[in-house]
């Protein structure tokens, strides 16, 4: 029989401890520590208590926990001395079916890993979906993680221990994240389609109106129909639009969605998560025959990333009347005009203005998105509530100094353009660090035709500054520009600087942010508020209606715009449940 939270909360410490035996390899102290936090409000709360126990333990105890783990397919497996949990998990992951070559490779990796870190390689072999990683995935992960710095890898091992415990706990409670699995599986299926030239490399790239893009569009359309949306269509810019009518067909609507295009060699969840999660919510509403007192409109935005053409947010931009028709004349790298690409896809560029939404017919916009950063992962929190989408300003510039002989030009006679930009980069770093949530980056620093024996005479650079408010962004911008002026004067160099992009900050609407906060609270997890460092479709919708976003933790330290981008099915489940909570609370408010 499965364990229940009620039973666990009511049990004696010894009984509770016994029920949770085996979650952590030979380390009952973790469970003992977590049990002090009873009563648990939810399974997510219990998991969080366990994770925090591990994280706050002293380093010696953590190291002992790491060392209590068996080597992957190592000597222990051969000797048959694994705990029954580990044996089962390693078998599910196909490690028993290793070829002699795989085993030899694993042994080699085990040895190199132990020599570098001093503890065994720890991997949740049942993986992010809970069904088991393939041998190839395990070996690839092993090889990649061998390259980590020790402190980083230690934290990664602890997070894998958390995941192992999470899956074991689900087994004990007989819980399966069914809604999370739906999201996870759809993301996986959608990621099967990739642009020509990338698909062959096993990379995910879906740019505006390519064959893969249209296939994704058709797939989303089909899924929306299957989920039970009342109206499903593709609009004139390629957005997939699903409407789940409210009890009253004329009621105002809640709008949600995110983008289904990707960057080149991107991840499976960036954008798509924000379409799939509300789709699963509608599937559940439809299955239960439930109507909300508001219409629920879910949009898969056709384009957000600006990969094929030099324009971004084509999908959400069109909805707010900001699709610049001059973009239609832009050509992609192959010379295909946007206008032609749209016609070829059966879209009508002349009717773009017609899809502009009348904001008075909407309650607001919410968006779920993968965090695309390391913060939630480090805090062991699956969900984060966005307070504001950062405002930004971008420049490209060039410093002009004097190219001269690296051997004959004394240090006090130089006009080194690259050193000037380097000094600016250090200034940006220290200035941005003065205030929380400010970021500044010089991501490009290029010495054209530079040479090993020449003092750089020119240095091209980029500048990207972001802040949660326009005021903070502008203050940062002002200081950075003043610093550049000072640096140039002192070093006797000149510069040019061109502003290429400026975006206003989009603070969340308090009432909508509160809805997400309540949803996180209801999951039994602490509410964590954070700014969004990246731009999202919500930033566009912000211009015409109130908006608020929810972030979902990404694994692999939150890496995004990268094939390593990942989420677990359990986190996806929490995300769906949070969205359902938001819908329920909004319904209660309106009824
Ligand atoms: Zn995105």
XYZ file of C-alpha atoms and ligand atoms in Angstrom:
592
model
C 0.000 0.000 0.000
C 1.193 3.513 -0.751
C 2.222 5.952 1.889
C 0.079 9.049 2.428
C 1.050 12.479 3.655
C -1.576 12.278 6.358
C -0.129 9.040 7.687
C 3.393 10.410 7.560
C 2.429 13.616 9.372
C 0.648 11.634 12.090
C 3.201 8.862 12.589
C 5.715 8.518 15.406
C 9.232 9.681 14.478
C 10.461 6.078 14.394
C 7.605 4.936 12.205
C 7.990 7.906 9.853
C 11.724 7.321 9.650
C 11.133 3.677 8.812
C 8.654 4.507 6.062
C 11.162 6.812 4.414
C 14.061 4.363 4.663
C 16.137 4.048 1.529
C 15.591 7.554 0.157
C 19.231 8.420 0.761
C 21.986 5.849 0.447
C 23.074 4.754 3.935
C 22.320 8.250 5.291
C 19.221 8.176 7.538
C 20.163 11.551 9.040
C 18.684 13.352 6.020
C 15.229 11.955 6.653
C 15.530 12.491 10.413
C 16.325 16.154 9.808
C 13.471 16.670 7.354
C 10.927 14.994 9.627
C 11.436 17.810 12.127
C 9.608 20.023 9.623
C 6.351 18.060 9.913
C 3.496 18.553 9.203
C 4.118 18.642 5.465
C 1.609 20.592 3.413
C 2.347 18.676 0.246
C 4.710 16.151 -1.248
C 6.574 19.092 -2.795
C 6.984 20.522 0.715
C 8.410 17.219 1.990
C 10.814 17.051 -0.965
C 11.928 20.608 -0.296
C 12.533 19.820 3.390
C 14.703 16.839 2.427
C 16.665 18.856 -0.120
C 17.269 21.713 2.287
C 18.437 19.256 4.933
C 21.123 18.020 2.566
C 22.051 21.504 1.410
C 22.408 22.954 4.899
C 24.356 20.006 6.299
C 28.036 20.579 7.037
C 30.445 19.779 4.203
C 31.748 16.656 5.940
C 28.281 15.147 6.161
C 27.633 16.040 2.520
C 30.857 14.382 1.467
C 29.971 11.258 3.434
C 26.616 11.226 1.666
C 28.323 11.495 -1.726
C 30.733 8.703 -0.821
C 27.903 6.474 0.339
C 26.805 6.185 -3.296
C 27.813 3.257 -5.460
C 29.997 3.716 -8.486
C 27.934 3.631 -11.621
C 28.111 0.108 -13.009
C 31.316 -0.221 -11.084
C 32.820 -2.871 -8.909
C 29.882 -2.825 -6.539
C 27.407 -3.705 -9.260
C 29.561 -6.600 -10.295
C 29.817 -7.808 -6.725
C 26.051 -7.433 -6.258
C 26.314 -5.220 -3.177
C 24.105 -2.331 -4.325
C 21.110 -1.349 -2.244
C 17.962 -2.755 -3.815
C 16.870 0.766 -4.846
C 20.101 1.403 -6.742
C 20.065 -1.982 -8.451
C 16.537 -1.430 -9.688
C 17.311 2.063 -10.952
C 20.522 1.100 -12.718
C 18.762 -1.839 -14.371
C 15.929 0.400 -15.573
C 18.497 2.659 -17.155
C 19.820 -0.231 -19.147
C 23.136 -0.401 -17.334
C 22.849 -4.161 -16.945
C 22.823 -4.447 -20.718
C 26.185 -2.746 -21.118
C 28.451 -4.074 -23.810
C 32.021 -4.911 -22.773
C 33.095 -1.669 -24.513
C 30.563 0.391 -22.527
C 31.710 -1.246 -19.306
C 35.312 -0.532 -20.117
C 34.406 3.094 -20.882
C 32.473 3.425 -17.635
C 35.345 1.941 -15.659
C 37.728 4.380 -17.250
C 35.383 7.305 -16.485
C 34.834 6.103 -12.921
C 38.588 6.018 -12.339
C 39.199 9.452 -13.849
C 36.277 10.910 -11.896
C 37.334 9.439 -8.565
C 40.878 10.687 -9.117
C 39.689 14.210 -9.885
C 36.920 14.653 -7.313
C 37.413 12.038 -4.613
C 33.838 10.773 -4.612
C 31.881 8.567 -7.019
C 29.997 9.968 -9.982
C 26.354 10.363 -8.961
C 23.625 10.515 -11.565
C 19.874 10.077 -11.230
C 19.833 7.375 -13.888
C 16.057 7.376 -14.069
C 16.455 10.843 -15.528
C 14.211 13.886 -15.907
C 11.212 11.819 -17.034
C 11.721 9.096 -14.427
C 11.794 6.365 -17.037
C 15.528 5.950 -17.373
C 18.366 7.490 -19.339
C 19.896 5.553 -22.205
C 23.444 4.230 -21.949
C 24.572 6.824 -24.460
C 23.004 9.628 -22.421
C 24.629 8.343 -19.248
C 28.065 8.116 -20.802
C 27.721 11.543 -22.470
C 26.666 13.106 -19.157
C 29.533 11.396 -17.365
C 32.053 12.724 -19.883
C 30.650 16.237 -19.706
C 30.551 16.411 -15.940
C 34.123 15.169 -15.665
C 35.094 18.597 -17.006
C 33.350 20.538 -14.204
C 35.066 22.495 -11.473
C 35.009 20.551 -8.185
C 32.676 22.880 -6.266
C 30.229 22.976 -9.123
C 30.292 19.219 -9.623
C 29.780 18.636 -5.928
C 26.585 20.716 -6.041
C 25.529 18.870 -9.203
C 25.978 15.537 -7.409
C 23.848 16.747 -4.508
C 21.135 17.809 -6.941
C 21.225 14.377 -8.518
C 20.858 12.870 -5.063
C 17.780 15.077 -4.628
C 16.354 13.765 -7.884
C 17.062 10.142 -6.926
C 15.257 10.732 -3.613
C 12.377 12.487 -5.394
C 11.736 9.515 -7.645
C 12.032 7.052 -4.764
C 9.608 9.194 -2.780
C 7.114 9.211 -5.663
C 7.342 5.414 -5.680
C 6.671 5.238 -1.946
C 3.673 7.542 -2.258
C 2.439 5.833 -5.422
C 2.461 9.221 -7.099
C 3.022 9.737 -10.779
C 3.198 13.258 -12.236
C 0.755 12.457 -15.031
C 0.117 16.046 -16.127
C 3.819 16.803 -15.958
C 4.463 13.742 -18.091
C 2.081 15.069 -20.742
C 3.961 18.362 -20.891
C 7.312 16.590 -20.941
C 6.294 14.149 -23.655
C 4.789 16.848 -25.879
C 7.971 18.926 -25.575
C 9.932 15.849 -26.576
C 7.710 15.178 -29.605
C 7.795 18.806 -30.703
C 11.587 18.744 -30.494
C 11.692 16.003 -33.140
C 11.209 18.706 -35.774
C 14.230 20.787 -36.635
C 15.316 22.945 -39.562
C 17.255 21.428 -42.431
C 20.958 21.460 -41.734
C 20.366 21.221 -37.984
C 18.163 18.134 -37.838
C 21.005 16.117 -39.372
C 23.298 17.203 -36.533
C 20.748 16.255 -33.917
C 20.298 19.934 -33.052
C 17.021 21.693 -32.359
C 16.505 24.779 -34.503
C 13.059 25.977 -35.514
C 13.033 29.394 -37.160
C 10.146 31.355 -38.566
C 8.135 29.584 -41.294
C 10.615 26.850 -42.169
C 9.272 23.357 -42.879
C 10.005 22.324 -39.294
C 8.258 25.439 -38.031
C 5.134 24.648 -40.045
C 5.230 21.053 -38.818
C 5.342 22.289 -35.211
C 2.484 24.649 -35.983
C 0.370 21.797 -37.374
C 1.247 19.616 -34.391
C 0.199 22.298 -31.894
C -3.006 22.810 -33.831
C -3.760 19.084 -33.689
C -2.985 18.866 -29.978
C -5.170 21.858 -29.190
C -8.072 20.197 -30.982
C -7.486 16.978 -29.056
C -7.339 18.897 -25.777
C -10.880 20.146 -26.318
C -10.427 23.789 -27.241
C -13.609 25.163 -28.835
C -11.874 27.137 -31.567
C -8.431 26.428 -32.941
C -6.782 28.320 -35.771
C -3.572 29.667 -37.239
C -3.596 33.440 -37.646
C -2.000 35.529 -40.391
C 1.461 35.636 -38.812
C 1.469 31.923 -37.971
C 0.414 32.070 -34.321
C -1.537 29.000 -33.222
C -4.570 30.248 -31.337
C -6.818 28.095 -29.171
C -9.911 29.346 -27.387
C -11.594 27.503 -24.553
C -14.849 29.350 -24.159
C -16.051 30.534 -20.811
C -19.456 29.666 -19.362
C -20.562 32.904 -20.986
C -19.241 33.129 -24.541
C -19.049 36.900 -24.345
C -17.126 36.979 -21.100
C -13.718 38.643 -21.068
C -10.779 36.379 -21.743
C -7.575 35.448 -20.031
C -4.738 35.372 -22.522
C -1.670 33.185 -22.172
C 1.009 31.675 -24.339
C 4.608 31.729 -25.406
C 6.642 31.056 -28.526
C 7.338 27.850 -30.433
C 10.278 29.048 -32.511
C 13.740 28.415 -31.100
C 17.217 29.849 -31.299
C 19.788 27.874 -33.308
C 20.762 24.706 -31.467
C 18.348 25.656 -28.685
C 16.485 23.866 -25.927
C 13.169 22.011 -25.909
C 11.357 24.104 -23.304
C 12.221 27.727 -24.012
C 8.858 29.130 -25.128
C 7.148 25.800 -25.700
C 6.584 25.182 -21.988
C 4.344 28.256 -21.908
C 2.105 26.742 -24.595
C 2.051 23.142 -23.373
C 1.272 23.873 -19.714
C -1.972 25.806 -20.394
C -2.887 23.251 -23.075
C -2.766 20.511 -20.460
C -4.891 22.719 -18.188
C -7.531 22.941 -20.925
C -7.370 19.191 -21.489
C -8.194 18.732 -17.793
C -10.977 21.329 -17.836
C -12.497 19.691 -20.885
C -12.132 16.204 -19.399
C -13.989 17.392 -16.299
C -16.592 19.212 -18.381
C -15.713 22.383 -16.510
C -16.231 25.929 -17.822
C -14.567 29.002 -16.369
C -16.385 32.306 -15.933
C -13.941 33.752 -18.483
C -12.704 32.717 -21.889
C -9.249 31.144 -21.936
C -7.151 31.901 -24.985
C -3.874 30.054 -25.435
C -1.422 31.202 -28.079
C 1.597 29.494 -29.534
C 3.468 32.564 -30.785
C 5.078 31.926 -34.143
C 8.200 33.971 -33.584
C 10.013 35.549 -30.688
C 13.716 34.866 -31.092
C 14.599 36.944 -34.163
C 16.670 34.195 -35.779
C 15.629 34.141 -39.421
C 14.943 37.858 -39.859
C 16.343 40.850 -38.014
C 13.124 41.401 -36.115
C 11.906 39.844 -32.889
C 8.531 39.214 -31.231
C 6.754 38.938 -34.580
C 3.968 36.880 -32.972
C 3.166 38.911 -29.869
C 4.109 42.147 -31.625
C 1.344 41.606 -34.187
C -1.203 41.130 -31.393
C -0.487 44.581 -29.999
C -0.327 46.338 -33.365
C 3.461 46.547 -33.407
C 4.252 44.503 -36.460
C 6.323 46.876 -38.554
C 5.318 46.241 -42.168
C 8.786 47.369 -43.303
C 9.985 44.034 -41.896
C 8.127 42.273 -44.702
C 10.838 43.397 -47.123
C 13.649 41.923 -45.060
C 15.465 38.973 -46.549
C 16.823 35.950 -44.711
C 20.334 34.562 -45.231
C 19.135 32.779 -48.393
C 17.575 35.927 -49.824
C 13.984 34.907 -49.114
C 11.863 37.934 -48.344
C 9.667 37.671 -45.251
C 6.649 38.580 -47.363
C 7.372 35.656 -49.718
C 7.970 33.242 -46.864
C 4.614 34.204 -45.373
C 2.742 33.775 -48.658
C 4.415 30.409 -49.239
C 3.179 29.336 -45.801
C -0.370 30.362 -46.712
C -0.314 33.491 -44.558
C -1.604 36.850 -45.667
C 0.800 39.676 -44.810
C -1.771 42.267 -45.891
C -4.056 41.311 -43.037
C -1.582 41.562 -40.149
C -3.319 44.586 -38.651
C -6.519 42.519 -38.355
C -5.196 40.303 -35.546
C -4.512 43.175 -33.204
C -6.345 42.428 -29.962
C -8.830 44.762 -28.356
C -7.383 44.880 -24.855
C -10.727 45.827 -23.292
C -11.900 42.297 -24.084
C -9.120 40.743 -21.986
C -8.564 40.348 -18.278
C -4.819 40.137 -18.652
C -1.894 38.068 -19.870
C 0.052 35.417 -17.992
C 3.038 33.464 -19.230
C 4.873 30.428 -17.977
C 8.511 30.172 -19.045
C 11.592 28.170 -18.159
C 13.806 30.428 -16.052
C 16.797 30.316 -18.419
C 19.139 31.009 -15.527
C 20.719 29.282 -12.516
C 18.847 30.977 -9.670
C 15.964 28.582 -8.953
C 18.177 25.565 -9.507
C 20.633 26.825 -6.892
C 17.847 27.595 -4.427
C 16.273 24.150 -4.955
C 12.985 25.819 -5.842
C 10.907 24.495 -8.758
C 8.892 27.702 -9.198
C 9.689 31.411 -9.116
C 7.379 34.405 -9.410
C 8.527 37.134 -11.789
C 8.387 40.686 -10.442
C 9.487 42.488 -13.575
C 10.933 41.812 -16.982
C 14.135 43.772 -17.130
C 14.422 46.877 -19.216
C 17.492 46.916 -21.411
C 19.629 49.039 -23.611
C 22.202 47.798 -26.105
C 25.047 49.447 -27.930
C 27.715 48.536 -30.396
C 30.824 50.663 -30.366
C 34.416 50.985 -31.364
C 37.412 52.464 -29.595
C 40.075 53.987 -31.803
C 43.607 54.095 -30.423
C 46.906 53.818 -32.211
C 48.317 50.605 -33.606
C 52.003 50.433 -32.807
C 54.850 47.985 -32.383
C 54.409 45.795 -29.320
C 58.173 45.678 -28.758
C 59.189 49.269 -29.308
C 56.260 51.263 -27.885
C 56.911 52.047 -24.196
C 53.990 51.413 -21.866
C 53.408 55.107 -21.186
C 53.134 55.990 -24.880
C 50.450 53.551 -25.863
C 46.926 54.171 -27.046
C 45.711 50.606 -26.619
C 42.104 50.344 -27.828
C 41.546 46.840 -26.436
C 42.899 47.754 -22.996
C 40.434 50.672 -22.961
C 37.494 48.352 -23.683
C 38.819 45.854 -21.125
C 38.864 48.645 -18.544
C 35.298 49.512 -19.474
C 34.291 45.861 -19.075
C 35.724 45.840 -15.553
C 33.889 49.054 -14.770
C 30.588 47.614 -16.059
C 31.132 44.527 -13.931
C 31.750 46.442 -10.715
C 29.060 49.092 -11.316
C 26.340 46.548 -12.096
C 27.315 44.530 -9.016
C 26.583 47.538 -6.766
C 22.825 46.995 -6.931
C 20.777 43.830 -6.872
C 19.224 42.724 -10.185
C 21.370 44.961 -12.367
C 23.389 43.232 -15.070
C 25.857 44.563 -17.589
C 27.843 42.657 -20.190
C 30.431 43.348 -22.839
C 29.826 40.196 -24.818
C 31.794 41.113 -27.921
C 35.308 42.443 -27.826
C 37.058 42.235 -31.133
C 40.390 43.556 -32.378
C 40.031 43.641 -36.190
C 43.117 42.177 -37.867
C 44.808 42.001 -34.485
C 48.246 40.587 -34.303
C 50.445 39.193 -31.549
C 53.098 41.876 -31.880
C 50.905 44.942 -32.385
C 49.287 47.182 -29.750
C 45.592 47.148 -30.689
C 44.642 50.258 -32.626
C 40.951 49.420 -32.870
C 38.594 47.486 -30.696
C 34.963 46.818 -31.524
C 32.672 45.969 -28.658
C 29.068 45.472 -27.620
C 27.355 46.624 -24.464
C 24.215 45.139 -22.945
C 22.741 46.727 -19.806
C 19.597 45.526 -18.022
C 17.661 46.493 -14.921
C 14.274 45.890 -13.343
C 13.180 49.493 -13.805
C 13.809 52.043 -16.530
C 15.243 54.407 -13.889
C 17.828 51.885 -12.711
C 18.690 51.016 -16.304
C 19.154 54.666 -17.223
C 21.274 55.388 -14.145
C 23.511 52.436 -15.019
C 23.673 53.591 -18.632
C 24.594 57.117 -17.556
C 27.425 55.905 -15.324
C 28.793 53.495 -17.927
C 28.824 56.166 -20.631
C 30.551 58.603 -18.274
C 33.143 55.929 -17.459
C 33.784 55.342 -21.156
C 34.322 59.085 -21.584
C 36.806 59.199 -18.684
C 38.676 56.106 -19.844
C 38.960 57.487 -23.373
C 40.263 60.869 -22.183
C 42.847 59.397 -19.830
C 44.074 56.896 -22.403
C 44.027 59.346 -25.309
C 41.712 57.213 -27.428
C 38.437 58.113 -29.123
C 35.278 56.104 -29.532
C 32.025 55.759 -31.396
C 28.923 54.295 -29.818
C 25.596 53.434 -31.388
C 22.472 52.520 -29.480
C 20.953 49.513 -31.258
C 18.096 48.573 -29.012
C 16.179 49.878 -26.035
C 13.360 48.083 -24.250
C 11.298 49.373 -21.379
C 11.093 47.358 -18.169
C 7.819 45.497 -17.735
C 6.952 45.247 -14.052
C 4.349 42.581 -13.239
C 0.851 43.816 -12.431
C 0.605 43.396 -8.616
C -2.780 41.644 -8.650
C -1.586 39.160 -11.270
C 1.736 38.583 -9.574
C -0.250 37.848 -6.407
C -2.184 35.129 -8.251
C 1.067 33.354 -9.101
C 2.282 33.820 -5.521
C -0.865 32.189 -4.169
C -0.436 29.346 -6.633
C 3.119 28.713 -5.414
C 1.994 28.925 -1.796
C -0.719 26.382 -2.500
C 1.921 23.945 -3.717
C 3.461 24.077 -0.225
C 6.639 25.746 -1.456
C 8.107 29.078 -0.402
C 7.369 31.998 -2.719
C 10.484 33.306 -4.401
C 10.246 36.574 -6.304
C 12.723 37.389 -9.034
C 13.182 39.622 -12.046
C 13.377 38.205 -15.533
C 16.738 38.963 -17.059
C 15.555 37.879 -20.494
C 12.831 39.407 -22.643
C 9.617 37.446 -23.186
C 6.346 37.758 -25.070
C 4.802 39.077 -21.837
C 6.986 42.157 -22.278
C 5.092 42.969 -25.473
C 1.643 42.172 -24.052
C 2.559 44.407 -21.104
C 2.067 47.419 -23.346
C -1.648 46.785 -23.672
C -2.752 44.713 -20.668
C -1.667 43.685 -17.152
C 0.738 40.739 -17.154
C 2.634 38.456 -14.805
C 4.944 35.517 -15.365
C 5.820 32.294 -13.586
C 9.264 30.730 -13.980
C 10.007 27.042 -13.884
C 13.415 25.824 -12.773
C 15.746 24.513 -15.454
C 18.159 21.676 -14.684
C 21.837 21.648 -15.651
C 22.231 24.924 -13.747
C 19.440 26.486 -15.705
C 21.345 26.553 -18.970
C 19.181 27.715 -21.877
C 19.520 28.488 -25.590
C 21.441 25.242 -25.455
C 20.610 21.555 -26.020
C 21.357 20.868 -22.350
C 18.256 22.825 -21.332
C 16.145 20.455 -19.244
C 13.256 20.152 -16.802
C 11.844 17.232 -14.827
C 8.373 15.786 -15.158
C 7.802 16.495 -11.447
C 8.596 20.183 -11.903
C 6.338 20.315 -14.963
C 3.572 18.811 -12.826
C 3.985 21.584 -10.229
C 3.852 24.116 -13.027
C 0.570 22.739 -14.392
C -0.894 22.625 -10.883
C 0.163 26.239 -10.292
C -1.557 27.280 -13.510
C -4.691 25.363 -12.500
C -4.627 27.154 -9.164
C -4.406 30.512 -10.909
C -7.383 29.634 -13.106
C -9.403 28.470 -10.089
C -8.620 31.554 -8.045
C -9.424 33.859 -10.926
C -12.675 31.967 -11.445
C -13.572 32.349 -7.771
C -12.862 36.084 -7.956
C -15.127 36.521 -10.948
C -17.984 34.290 -9.913
Zn 11.679 32.146 -24.702
